[in-house]
Coordinates of C-alpha atoms in Angstrom, one line a residue:
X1 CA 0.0 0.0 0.0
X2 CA 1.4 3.5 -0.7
X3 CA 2.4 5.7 2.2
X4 CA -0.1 8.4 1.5
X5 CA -2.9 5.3 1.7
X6 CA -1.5 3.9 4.7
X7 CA -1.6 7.3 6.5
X8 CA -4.8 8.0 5.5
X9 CA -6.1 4.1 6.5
X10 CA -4.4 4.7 9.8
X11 CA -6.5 7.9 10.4
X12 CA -10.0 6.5 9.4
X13 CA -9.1 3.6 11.6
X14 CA -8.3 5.8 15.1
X15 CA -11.7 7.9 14.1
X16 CA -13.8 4.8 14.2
X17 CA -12.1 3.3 17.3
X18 CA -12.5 6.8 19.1
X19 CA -9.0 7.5 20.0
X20 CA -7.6 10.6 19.1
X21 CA -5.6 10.5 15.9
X22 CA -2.2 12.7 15.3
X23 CA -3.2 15.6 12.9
X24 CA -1.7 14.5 9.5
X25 CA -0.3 18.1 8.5
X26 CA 1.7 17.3 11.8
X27 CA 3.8 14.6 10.0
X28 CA 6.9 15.2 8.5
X29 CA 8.2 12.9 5.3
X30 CA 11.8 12.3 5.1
X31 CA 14.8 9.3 5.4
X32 CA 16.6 7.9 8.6
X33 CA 19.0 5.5 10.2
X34 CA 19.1 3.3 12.9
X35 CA 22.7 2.5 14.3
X36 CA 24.7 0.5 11.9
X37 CA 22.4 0.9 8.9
X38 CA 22.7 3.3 5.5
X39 CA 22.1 6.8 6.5
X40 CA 18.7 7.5 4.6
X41 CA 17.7 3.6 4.7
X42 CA 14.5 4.2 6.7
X43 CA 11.6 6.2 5.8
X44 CA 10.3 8.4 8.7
X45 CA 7.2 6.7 10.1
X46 CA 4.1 8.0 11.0
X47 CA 3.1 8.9 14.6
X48 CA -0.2 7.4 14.9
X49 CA -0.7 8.9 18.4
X50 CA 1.1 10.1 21.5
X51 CA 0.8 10.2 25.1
X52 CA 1.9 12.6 27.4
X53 CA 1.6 10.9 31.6
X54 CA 3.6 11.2 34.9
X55 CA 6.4 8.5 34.5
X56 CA 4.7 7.3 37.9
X57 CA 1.4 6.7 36.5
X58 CA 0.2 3.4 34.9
X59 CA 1.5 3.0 31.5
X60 CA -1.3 4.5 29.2
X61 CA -0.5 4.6 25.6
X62 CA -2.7 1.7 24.9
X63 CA -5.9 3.3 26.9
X64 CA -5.9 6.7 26.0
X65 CA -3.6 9.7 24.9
X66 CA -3.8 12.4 27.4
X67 CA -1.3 15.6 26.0
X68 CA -0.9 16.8 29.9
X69 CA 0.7 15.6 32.4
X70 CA 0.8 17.1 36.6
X71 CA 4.2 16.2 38.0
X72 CA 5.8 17.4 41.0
X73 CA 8.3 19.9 39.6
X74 CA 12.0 19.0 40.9
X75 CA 11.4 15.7 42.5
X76 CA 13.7 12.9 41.2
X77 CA 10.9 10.0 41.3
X78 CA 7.9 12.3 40.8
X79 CA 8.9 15.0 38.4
X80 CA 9.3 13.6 35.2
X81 CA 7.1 13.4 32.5
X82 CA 6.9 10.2 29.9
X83 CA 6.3 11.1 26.4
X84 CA 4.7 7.7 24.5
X85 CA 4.5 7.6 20.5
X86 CA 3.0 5.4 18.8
X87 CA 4.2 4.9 15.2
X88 CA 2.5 2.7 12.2
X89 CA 6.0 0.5 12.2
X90 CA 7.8 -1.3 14.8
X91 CA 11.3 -0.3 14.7
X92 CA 14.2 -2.7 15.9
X93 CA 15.6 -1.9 19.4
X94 CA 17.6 0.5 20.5
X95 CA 17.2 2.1 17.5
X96 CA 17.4 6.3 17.6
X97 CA 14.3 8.4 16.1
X98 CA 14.8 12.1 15.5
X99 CA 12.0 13.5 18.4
X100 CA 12.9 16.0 20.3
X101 CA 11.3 18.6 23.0
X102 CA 11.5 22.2 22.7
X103 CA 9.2 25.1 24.1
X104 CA 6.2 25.6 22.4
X105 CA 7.6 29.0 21.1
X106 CA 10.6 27.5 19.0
X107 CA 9.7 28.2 15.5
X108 CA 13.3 27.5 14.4
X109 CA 16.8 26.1 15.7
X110 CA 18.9 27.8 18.3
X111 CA 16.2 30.0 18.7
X112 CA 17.6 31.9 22.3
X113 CA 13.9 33.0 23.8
X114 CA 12.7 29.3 23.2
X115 CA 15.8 27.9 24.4
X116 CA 15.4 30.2 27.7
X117 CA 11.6 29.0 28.2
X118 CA 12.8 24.9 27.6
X119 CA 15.6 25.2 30.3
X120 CA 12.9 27.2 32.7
X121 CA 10.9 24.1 32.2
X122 CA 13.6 21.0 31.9
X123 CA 15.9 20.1 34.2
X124 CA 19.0 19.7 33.9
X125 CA 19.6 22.8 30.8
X126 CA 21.2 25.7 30.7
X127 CA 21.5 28.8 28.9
X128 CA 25.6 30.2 29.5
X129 CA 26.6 32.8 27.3
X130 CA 23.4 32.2 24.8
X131 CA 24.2 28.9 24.5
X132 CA 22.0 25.6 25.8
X133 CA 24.4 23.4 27.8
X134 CA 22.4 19.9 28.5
X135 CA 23.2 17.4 31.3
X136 CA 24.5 14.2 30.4
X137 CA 21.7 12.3 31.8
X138 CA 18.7 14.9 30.9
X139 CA 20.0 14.3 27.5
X140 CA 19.9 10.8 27.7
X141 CA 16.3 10.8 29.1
X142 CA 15.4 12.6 26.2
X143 CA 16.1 10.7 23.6
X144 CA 13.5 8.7 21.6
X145 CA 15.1 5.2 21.6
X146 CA 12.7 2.3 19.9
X147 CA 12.4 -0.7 21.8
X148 CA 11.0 -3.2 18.8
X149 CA 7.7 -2.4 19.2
X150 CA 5.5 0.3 17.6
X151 CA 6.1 2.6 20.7
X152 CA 9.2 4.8 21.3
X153 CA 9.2 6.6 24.9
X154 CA 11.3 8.9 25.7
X155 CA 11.2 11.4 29.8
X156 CA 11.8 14.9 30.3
X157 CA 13.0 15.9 34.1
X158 CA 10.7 18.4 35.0
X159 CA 12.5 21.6 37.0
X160 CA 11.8 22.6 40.5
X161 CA 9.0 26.1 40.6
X162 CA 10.8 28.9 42.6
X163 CA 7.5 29.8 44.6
X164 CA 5.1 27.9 46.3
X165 CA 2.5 27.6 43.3
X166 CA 2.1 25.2 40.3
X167 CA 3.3 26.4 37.0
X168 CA 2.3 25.2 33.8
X169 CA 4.9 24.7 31.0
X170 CA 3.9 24.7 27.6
X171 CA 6.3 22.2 25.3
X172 CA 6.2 20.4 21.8
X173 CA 7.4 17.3 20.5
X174 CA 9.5 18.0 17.1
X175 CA 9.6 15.2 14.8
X176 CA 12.6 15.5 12.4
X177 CA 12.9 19.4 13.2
X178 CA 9.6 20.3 11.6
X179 CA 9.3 23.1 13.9
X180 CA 6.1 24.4 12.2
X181 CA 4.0 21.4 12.4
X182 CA 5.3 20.1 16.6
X183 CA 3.2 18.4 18.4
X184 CA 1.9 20.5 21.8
X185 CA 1.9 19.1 25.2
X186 CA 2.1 20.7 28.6
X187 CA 2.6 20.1 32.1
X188 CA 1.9 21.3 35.1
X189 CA 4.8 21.7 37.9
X190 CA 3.2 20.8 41.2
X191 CA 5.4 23.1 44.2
X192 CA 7.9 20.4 46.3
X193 CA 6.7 19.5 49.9
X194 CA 8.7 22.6 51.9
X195 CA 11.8 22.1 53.9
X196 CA 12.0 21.6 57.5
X197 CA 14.1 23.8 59.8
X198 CA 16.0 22.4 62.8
X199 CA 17.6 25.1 65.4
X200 CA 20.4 24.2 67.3
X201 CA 19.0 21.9 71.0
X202 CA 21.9 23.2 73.0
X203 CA 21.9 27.0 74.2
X204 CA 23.6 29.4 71.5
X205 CA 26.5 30.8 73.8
X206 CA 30.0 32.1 72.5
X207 CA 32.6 30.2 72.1
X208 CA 30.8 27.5 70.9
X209 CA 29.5 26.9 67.0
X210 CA 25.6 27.0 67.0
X211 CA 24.4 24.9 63.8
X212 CA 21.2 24.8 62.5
X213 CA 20.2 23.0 59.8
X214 CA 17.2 22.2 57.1
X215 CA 16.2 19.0 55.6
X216 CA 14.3 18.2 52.1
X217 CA 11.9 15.5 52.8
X218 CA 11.9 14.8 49.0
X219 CA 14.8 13.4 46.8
X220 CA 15.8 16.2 44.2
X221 CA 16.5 16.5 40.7
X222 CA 20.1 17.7 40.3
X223 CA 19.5 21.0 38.8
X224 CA 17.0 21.6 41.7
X225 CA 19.0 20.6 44.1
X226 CA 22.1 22.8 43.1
X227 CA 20.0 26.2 43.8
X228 CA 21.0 27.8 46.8
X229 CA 20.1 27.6 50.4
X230 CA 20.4 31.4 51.6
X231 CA 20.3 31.8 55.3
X232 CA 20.0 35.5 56.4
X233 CA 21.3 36.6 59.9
X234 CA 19.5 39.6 61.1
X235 CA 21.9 41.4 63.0
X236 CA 25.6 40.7 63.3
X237 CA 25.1 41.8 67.1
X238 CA 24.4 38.1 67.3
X239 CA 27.5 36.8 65.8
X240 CA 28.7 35.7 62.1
X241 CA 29.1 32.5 60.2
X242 CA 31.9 30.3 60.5
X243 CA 35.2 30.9 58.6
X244 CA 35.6 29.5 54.8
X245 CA 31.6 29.6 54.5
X246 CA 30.8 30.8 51.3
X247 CA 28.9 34.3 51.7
X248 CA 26.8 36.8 49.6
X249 CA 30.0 39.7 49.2
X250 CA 27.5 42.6 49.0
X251 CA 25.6 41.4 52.2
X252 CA 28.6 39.0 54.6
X253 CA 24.8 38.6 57.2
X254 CA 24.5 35.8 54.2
X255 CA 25.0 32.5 53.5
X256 CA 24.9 31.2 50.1
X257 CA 25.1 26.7 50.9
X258 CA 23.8 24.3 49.2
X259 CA 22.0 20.6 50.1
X260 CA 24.6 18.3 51.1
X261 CA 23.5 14.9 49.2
X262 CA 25.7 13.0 51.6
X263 CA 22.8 13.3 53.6
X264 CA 19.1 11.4 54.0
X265 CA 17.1 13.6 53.8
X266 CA 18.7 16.2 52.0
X267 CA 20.7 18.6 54.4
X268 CA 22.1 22.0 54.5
X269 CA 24.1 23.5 57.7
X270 CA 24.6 26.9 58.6
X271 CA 27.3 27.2 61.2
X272 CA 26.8 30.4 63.5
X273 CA 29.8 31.9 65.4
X274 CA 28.2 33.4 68.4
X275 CA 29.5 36.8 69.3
X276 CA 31.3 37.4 72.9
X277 CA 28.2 38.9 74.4
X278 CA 27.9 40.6 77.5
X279 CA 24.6 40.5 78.2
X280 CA 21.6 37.6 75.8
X281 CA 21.2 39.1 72.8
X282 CA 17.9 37.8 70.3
X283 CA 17.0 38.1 66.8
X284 CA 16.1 35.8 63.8
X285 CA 17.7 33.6 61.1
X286 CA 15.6 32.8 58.0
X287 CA 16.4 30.2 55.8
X288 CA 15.0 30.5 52.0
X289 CA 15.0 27.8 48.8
X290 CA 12.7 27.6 45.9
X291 CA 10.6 30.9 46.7
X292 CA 10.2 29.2 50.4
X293 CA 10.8 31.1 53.7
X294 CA 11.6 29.6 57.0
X295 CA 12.2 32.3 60.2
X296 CA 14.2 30.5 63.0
X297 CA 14.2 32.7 66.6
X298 CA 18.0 32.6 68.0
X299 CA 19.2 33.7 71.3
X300 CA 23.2 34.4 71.9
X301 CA 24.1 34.0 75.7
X302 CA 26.9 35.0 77.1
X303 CA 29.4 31.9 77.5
X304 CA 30.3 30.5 80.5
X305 CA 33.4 29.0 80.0
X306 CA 36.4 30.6 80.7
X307 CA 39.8 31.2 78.4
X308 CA 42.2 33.2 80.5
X309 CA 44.9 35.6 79.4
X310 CA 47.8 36.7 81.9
X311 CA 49.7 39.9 81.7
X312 CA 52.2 41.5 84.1
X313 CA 52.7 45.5 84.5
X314 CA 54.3 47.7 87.0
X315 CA 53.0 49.0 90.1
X316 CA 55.0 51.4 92.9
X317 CA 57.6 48.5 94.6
X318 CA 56.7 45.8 92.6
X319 CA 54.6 43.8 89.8
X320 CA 51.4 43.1 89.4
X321 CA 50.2 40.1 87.3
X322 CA 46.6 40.0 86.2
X323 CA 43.7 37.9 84.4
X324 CA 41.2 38.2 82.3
X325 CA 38.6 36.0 80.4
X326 CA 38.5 36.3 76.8
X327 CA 35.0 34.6 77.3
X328 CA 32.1 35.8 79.8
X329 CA 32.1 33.2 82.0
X330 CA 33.8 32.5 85.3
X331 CA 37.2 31.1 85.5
X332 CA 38.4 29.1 88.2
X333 CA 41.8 29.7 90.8
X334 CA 44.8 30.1 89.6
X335 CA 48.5 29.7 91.3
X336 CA 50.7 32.2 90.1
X337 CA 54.2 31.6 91.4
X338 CA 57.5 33.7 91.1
X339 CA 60.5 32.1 89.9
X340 CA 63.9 33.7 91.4
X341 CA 65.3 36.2 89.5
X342 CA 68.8 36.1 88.3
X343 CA 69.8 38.2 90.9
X344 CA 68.2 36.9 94.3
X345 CA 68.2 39.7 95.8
X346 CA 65.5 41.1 94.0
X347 CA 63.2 38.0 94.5
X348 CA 59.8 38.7 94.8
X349 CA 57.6 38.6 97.6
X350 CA 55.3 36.7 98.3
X351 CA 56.4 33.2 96.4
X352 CA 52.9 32.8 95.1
X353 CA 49.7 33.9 94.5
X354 CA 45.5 32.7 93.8
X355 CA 43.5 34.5 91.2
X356 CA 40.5 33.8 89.5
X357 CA 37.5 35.3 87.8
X358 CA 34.0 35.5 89.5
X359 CA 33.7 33.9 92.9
X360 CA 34.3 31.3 94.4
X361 CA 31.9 28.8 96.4
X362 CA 33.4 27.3 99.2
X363 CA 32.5 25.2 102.5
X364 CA 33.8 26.0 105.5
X365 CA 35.8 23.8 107.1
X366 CA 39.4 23.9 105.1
X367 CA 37.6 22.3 101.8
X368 CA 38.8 23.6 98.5
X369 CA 37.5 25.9 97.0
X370 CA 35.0 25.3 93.6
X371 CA 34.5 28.2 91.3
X372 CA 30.9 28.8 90.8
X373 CA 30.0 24.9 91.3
X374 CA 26.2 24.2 91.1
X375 CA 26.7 20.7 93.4
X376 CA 25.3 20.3 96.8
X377 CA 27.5 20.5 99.3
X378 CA 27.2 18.5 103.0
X379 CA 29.3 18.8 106.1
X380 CA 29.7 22.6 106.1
X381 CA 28.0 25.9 105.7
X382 CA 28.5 27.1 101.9
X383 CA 29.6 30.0 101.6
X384 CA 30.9 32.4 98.4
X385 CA 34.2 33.9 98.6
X386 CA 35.7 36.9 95.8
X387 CA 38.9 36.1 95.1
X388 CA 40.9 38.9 93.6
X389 CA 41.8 38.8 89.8
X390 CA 45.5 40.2 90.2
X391 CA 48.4 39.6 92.5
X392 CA 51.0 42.5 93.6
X393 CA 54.3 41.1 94.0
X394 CA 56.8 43.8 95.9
X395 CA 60.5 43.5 95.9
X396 CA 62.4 44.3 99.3
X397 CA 62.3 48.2 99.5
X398 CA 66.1 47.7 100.7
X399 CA 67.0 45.7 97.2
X400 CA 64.9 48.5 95.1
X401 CA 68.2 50.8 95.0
X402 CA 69.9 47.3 92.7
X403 CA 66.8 47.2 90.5
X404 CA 68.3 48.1 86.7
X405 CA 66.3 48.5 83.4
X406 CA 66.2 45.2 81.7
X407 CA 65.7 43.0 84.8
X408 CA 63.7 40.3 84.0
X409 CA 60.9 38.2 85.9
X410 CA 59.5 35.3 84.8
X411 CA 55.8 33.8 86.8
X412 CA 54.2 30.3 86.0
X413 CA 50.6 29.8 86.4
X414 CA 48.5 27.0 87.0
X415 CA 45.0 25.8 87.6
X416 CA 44.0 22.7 89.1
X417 CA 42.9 21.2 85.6
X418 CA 44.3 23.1 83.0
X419 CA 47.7 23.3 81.3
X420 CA 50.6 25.8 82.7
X421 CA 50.9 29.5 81.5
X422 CA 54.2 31.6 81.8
X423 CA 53.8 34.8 81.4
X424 CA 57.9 36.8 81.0
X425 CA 57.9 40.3 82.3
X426 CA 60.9 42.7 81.4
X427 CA 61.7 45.9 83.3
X428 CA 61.7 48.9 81.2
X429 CA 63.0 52.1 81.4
X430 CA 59.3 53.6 82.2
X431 CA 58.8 50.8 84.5
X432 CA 61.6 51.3 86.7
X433 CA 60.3 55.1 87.5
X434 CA 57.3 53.2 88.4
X435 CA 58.3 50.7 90.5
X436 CA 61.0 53.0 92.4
X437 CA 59.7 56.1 92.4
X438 CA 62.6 57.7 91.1

């Protein structure tokens, strides 16, 4: 039977059995190849039909030919779309037939507005420098491979919406780059399922990294999952994110992550440096992905753990060695104790020394003492105790006359628990007027 016959056989045929038949101005005439064959071997055959379905829902080209499809845009299990032709031939398997999507716009080739509206709909294309740069595997998906039946299928990744509301995407199927005459189809992009935000269990003090986190309940498309995760610190009163983070560079408040895939569910971090605060400090950090916002409260409390710094400076007949606490918690007793000078007779007085920041709790009796301890306490009255925060050391008023410029002092400093500091103090030439009055 001639070609023209057949086609027209083929119509009358899908009329009477009610399904609805391919438009035959939408064919296109022309030669092809499968792999290995004589290029121009083939000729074209007709689509009979085609169905456009979820790649979840039951397999449909035999029951009806539906040309829309509702998918959940950006899910990698329920955002791609199945695209089912039905030709008048079987072809052999794994054979290649020249179908391809574009946006319903395209009226020609490298056309860069269509392009732009196919890689707002497809996941897994770009447009860099006005040129389409496909995935690997979207590409793959998208090609019509033959299976040896009558039916070629080929899937389109559907792209994440960036808001919270479905978006329809018009499309075409082009069958050998008849622009003109493509078949339409759309789909409708269904929002993702919206992230879950996780704020840090522990109390946000300083000194110690506060991370919170979000999970994606949903596996993502890789496209979709490579958009950022921006979190947005309101007021760098309350600290700033964590060294080597990569940051917005007109706004450093922001962090511009990503979900880490090592993770299930999907993950991002954002790791907050608290600030040394004095007093607790409270504002707000918002997470936002895919048009979604998510406002986490956040308190910064001042820290109570304590990292001591030593320093030694003159007073009138002696030294005076002090400490502070980088932190804005307590710190507990510290021995400082004089080592003898080169010269003895210029030893200082007395050999040693406690300080400490914040009080001290103690129970009567000759029991040590225990900065700021919270436990209870039996066989004595508790009681709390300031213990100064600086030691004067004095040299013999008799040696002061022998004291020369350049005289140096050296004090060692321990706690009960924590490792030795030495702290090396050297007379200078406005010290010495200090010390000696003179």
């Amino acid at each position: 039977m001639p070609a023209k016959s057949r086609r027209l056989f083929l119509l009358v045929a899908l009329s009477a059995s009610g399904l609805p038949a391919t438009p035959a101005h939408a064919q296109s005439a022309g030669t092809f190849a499968c792999a290995g064959e004589r290029p121009g071997s083939r000729s074209l055959p007709l689509i009979v039909a085609y169905a456009v379905s979820a790649s979840t829902d039951p397999d449909r080209v035999r029951s009806g030919f539906p040309h829309e499809a509702s998918v959940i845009g950006g899910h990698a299990q329920r955002g791609i779309v199945r695209i089912d032709v039905q030709l008048d031939t079987a072809l052999p398997a794994g054979c290649v037939l020249p179908l391809q999507v574009e946006s319903a716009a395209a009226t020609a080739p490298n056309d860069i507005a269509s392009t732009r509206a196919l890689a707002s709909a497809v996941d897994g294309i770009e447009v860099l420098n006005g040129q389409p740069r496909v995935d690997p595997v979207t590409a793959n998906m998208m090609r019509a491979v033959a299976n040896g039946t009558d039916t070629v299928r080929l899937e389109v990744p559907i792209q994440g919406t960036d808001s919270q509301r479905q978006v329809r995407h018009a499309l075409k199927l082009i069958y050998n780059r008849n622009y003109a005459e493509g078949l339409p189809f759309s789909v409708v992009a269904q929002p993702l399922d919206r992230f879950v935000v996780s704020a840090p269990a522990q109390r946000i003090v300083h000194g110690e990294v506060a991370r919170l986190h979000v999970t994606h309940p949903a596996p993502l498309l890789p496209e979709t999952a490579n958009w950022p995760v921006r979190v947005l610190l309101s007021d760098s009163a309350l600290g700033s994110w964590l060294a080597g983070e990569p940051l917005n560079p007109a706004n450093q408040r922001e962090l511009m992550g990503g979900w880490d895939s090592r993770f299930t569910p999907l993950r991002a971090e954002a790791p907050l440096q608290p600030a040394n605060v004095a007093a607790p400090v409270s504002g707000t950090v918002t997470f936002s992905w895919a048009g979604q916002n998510e406002v986490v409260p956040v308190t910064v409390n001042p820290s109570d753990g304590c990292d001591p710094s030593f320093t030694a400076s003159a007073v009138p007949g002696g030294v005076r060695v002090s400490m502070t606490n980088r932190l804005r918690g307590s710190c507990p007793a510290h021995v400082v104790t004089t080592r003898v000078p080169d010269r003895v007779v210029l030893q200082l007085a007395p050999s040693s020394a406690t300080i400490a920041v914040g009080a001290v709790r103690t129970v009567t009796g000759g029991t040590q003492p225990t900065l700021n301890s919270s436990t209870s306490l039996t066989g004595g009255r508790l009681a709390v105790q300031q213990v100064p925060s600086s030691a004067t050391f004095t040299i013999n008023p008799l040696a002061l006359i022998q004291l020369g410029v350049g005289t140096r002092y050296v004090f060692e400093i321990r706690s009960k628990a924590g490792p030795a500091h030495f702290v090396t103090y050297t007379v200078s030439a406005a010290d010495h007027a200090v010390i000696t009055g003179k």
